[in-house]
């Protein structure tokens, strides 16, 4: 078999902001080198949240990259010294006012050129616990959608960006609902 291991020989932050950009230099098995721009981010959580009536709890939010609104699963970045489960509970309550029974399902990396790892949860039996007052700069609309309509929305591209789509499919597969 061919050797596929790369060796990192240099790394430096070239931009620091909400997410950092790191230039990493790798040496390939053939001794050639190449630079890669890597987006460095905290890890994140996403939740497929279901009410007892099989409605999916979603949020609608503008995203600056594509400059458009998306209907998405609840989720967000994990704070320093916060467990993924605590982050999932916090984000769900902050964004939607709902909580329920959380079950960890899986993880995946956001992209091959990012450090962000996403933790996927299913939240069952969701109930409204409080009215939501969003943070400055966070403008969300809460949407409750029947599960069948949600599944159609995933297939037609009406719902989510890649992060939420992958979480939704992982969770639906786990529930045998694909």
CSV table of C-alpha atoms in Angstrom, one decimal, residues 30-154:
chain,number,residue,atom,x,y,z
A,30,UNK,CA,6.8,12.1,-1.7
A,31,UNK,CA,8.7,14.9,0.2
A,32,UNK,CA,6.9,17.7,-1.6
A,33,UNK,CA,5.2,20.4,0.6
A,34,UNK,CA,2.1,22.4,0.2
A,35,UNK,CA,0.2,25.1,2.2
A,36,UNK,CA,-3.5,24.8,3.2
A,37,UNK,CA,-5.8,27.5,4.6
A,38,UNK,CA,-7.7,26.0,7.5
A,39,UNK,CA,-10.7,27.6,9.2
A,40,UNK,CA,-10.2,27.1,13.0
A,41,UNK,CA,-13.4,27.1,15.1
A,42,UNK,CA,-14.7,25.8,18.3
A,43,UNK,CA,-16.7,22.6,18.1
A,44,UNK,CA,-20.5,22.8,17.7
A,45,UNK,CA,-23.7,21.0,18.4
A,46,UNK,CA,-26.9,20.5,16.3
A,47,UNK,CA,-30.1,19.0,17.5
A,48,UNK,CA,-33.0,17.3,15.7
A,49,UNK,CA,-35.8,18.3,18.1
A,50,UNK,CA,-39.2,16.6,18.1
A,51,UNK,CA,-42.4,17.4,20.0
A,52,UNK,CA,-44.6,14.7,21.4
A,53,UNK,CA,-46.9,15.4,18.3
A,54,UNK,CA,-43.9,14.7,15.9
A,55,UNK,CA,-43.3,18.3,15.0
A,56,UNK,CA,-39.8,19.3,14.3
A,57,UNK,CA,-38.6,22.5,16.1
A,58,UNK,CA,-36.6,24.6,13.7
A,59,UNK,CA,-35.3,28.1,13.4
A,60,UNK,CA,-35.1,30.5,10.5
A,61,UNK,CA,-32.0,32.6,10.4
A,62,UNK,CA,-30.0,34.8,8.0
A,63,UNK,CA,-26.5,33.5,7.2
A,64,UNK,CA,-23.9,35.9,6.0
A,65,UNK,CA,-21.9,33.6,3.8
A,66,UNK,CA,-24.6,32.8,1.2
A,67,UNK,CA,-26.4,36.1,2.2
A,68,UNK,CA,-29.8,34.4,2.6
A,69,UNK,CA,-32.2,33.0,5.2
A,70,UNK,CA,-32.2,29.3,6.0
A,71,UNK,CA,-34.6,27.1,7.9
A,72,UNK,CA,-32.3,25.1,10.2
A,73,UNK,CA,-32.0,22.9,13.2
A,74,UNK,CA,-31.1,24.5,16.5
A,75,UNK,CA,-27.4,24.5,17.3
A,76,UNK,CA,-24.3,26.5,18.0
A,77,UNK,CA,-20.8,26.6,19.2
A,78,UNK,CA,-19.6,24.9,22.4
A,79,UNK,CA,-18.2,27.3,24.9
A,80,UNK,CA,-14.9,26.8,26.6
A,81,UNK,CA,-15.1,24.2,29.4
A,82,UNK,CA,-18.6,23.3,28.4
A,83,UNK,CA,-19.6,19.7,27.5
A,84,UNK,CA,-21.3,19.0,24.2
A,85,UNK,CA,-24.5,17.9,26.1
A,86,UNK,CA,-24.6,21.1,28.2
A,87,UNK,CA,-24.0,23.2,25.0
A,88,UNK,CA,-26.9,21.4,23.3
A,89,UNK,CA,-29.2,22.0,26.2
A,90,UNK,CA,-28.1,25.7,26.4
A,91,UNK,CA,-28.4,26.4,22.7
A,92,UNK,CA,-31.8,24.7,22.4
A,93,UNK,CA,-33.2,26.7,25.3
A,94,UNK,CA,-31.6,30.0,24.2
A,95,UNK,CA,-32.7,29.7,20.5
A,96,UNK,CA,-36.2,28.1,20.9
A,97,UNK,CA,-37.3,28.2,24.5
A,98,UNK,CA,-37.8,24.4,24.3
A,99,UNK,CA,-36.1,21.5,26.1
A,100,UNK,CA,-36.7,17.7,26.2
A,101,UNK,CA,-34.9,14.4,26.4
A,102,UNK,CA,-31.4,14.6,24.8
A,103,UNK,CA,-29.7,11.6,23.2
A,104,UNK,CA,-26.3,11.8,21.7
A,105,UNK,CA,-26.1,10.2,18.2
A,106,UNK,CA,-22.9,10.9,16.4
A,107,UNK,CA,-20.2,13.4,15.4
A,108,UNK,CA,-18.7,14.6,12.1
A,109,UNK,CA,-16.3,17.2,11.0
A,110,UNK,CA,-17.8,20.3,9.4
A,111,UNK,CA,-15.5,20.2,6.4
A,112,UNK,CA,-12.1,18.9,5.3
A,113,UNK,CA,-10.6,22.3,5.7
A,114,UNK,CA,-12.1,23.2,9.1
A,115,UNK,CA,-11.2,22.1,12.6
A,116,UNK,CA,-14.9,22.2,13.8
A,117,UNK,CA,-16.4,18.9,15.0
A,118,UNK,CA,-20.2,18.8,15.2
A,119,UNK,CA,-22.0,16.7,17.9
A,120,UNK,CA,-25.4,15.5,16.8
A,121,UNK,CA,-28.3,15.0,19.3
A,122,UNK,CA,-31.9,14.0,19.0
A,123,UNK,CA,-34.2,15.8,21.5
A,124,UNK,CA,-37.5,14.0,22.0
A,125,UNK,CA,-40.6,15.1,23.9
A,126,UNK,CA,-39.8,18.8,23.5
A,127,UNK,CA,-41.8,21.2,25.5
A,128,UNK,CA,-41.8,25.0,25.7
A,129,UNK,CA,-40.1,26.1,28.9
A,130,UNK,CA,-39.8,29.8,28.4
A,131,UNK,CA,-40.2,32.7,26.0
A,132,UNK,CA,-37.0,33.6,24.2
A,133,UNK,CA,-35.2,36.9,24.2
A,134,UNK,CA,-32.3,36.5,21.7
A,135,UNK,CA,-28.9,38.0,22.1
A,136,UNK,CA,-27.8,41.1,20.2
A,137,UNK,CA,-27.0,40.1,16.6
A,138,UNK,CA,-29.1,36.9,16.8
A,139,UNK,CA,-32.3,37.3,14.9
A,140,UNK,CA,-34.3,34.0,14.7
A,141,UNK,CA,-37.8,32.9,13.9
A,142,UNK,CA,-39.1,29.8,15.5
A,143,UNK,CA,-40.8,27.3,13.2
A,144,UNK,CA,-42.6,24.0,14.2
A,145,UNK,CA,-43.1,21.7,11.2
A,146,UNK,CA,-44.7,18.3,10.9
A,147,UNK,CA,-42.1,15.6,10.5
A,148,UNK,CA,-43.3,14.5,7.1
A,149,UNK,CA,-43.1,18.1,5.8
A,150,UNK,CA,-39.6,18.4,7.3
A,151,UNK,CA,-38.5,15.2,5.5
A,152,UNK,CA,-39.8,16.6,2.2
A,153,UNK,CA,-38.1,19.9,2.9
A,154,UNK,CA,-34.7,18.1,3.3
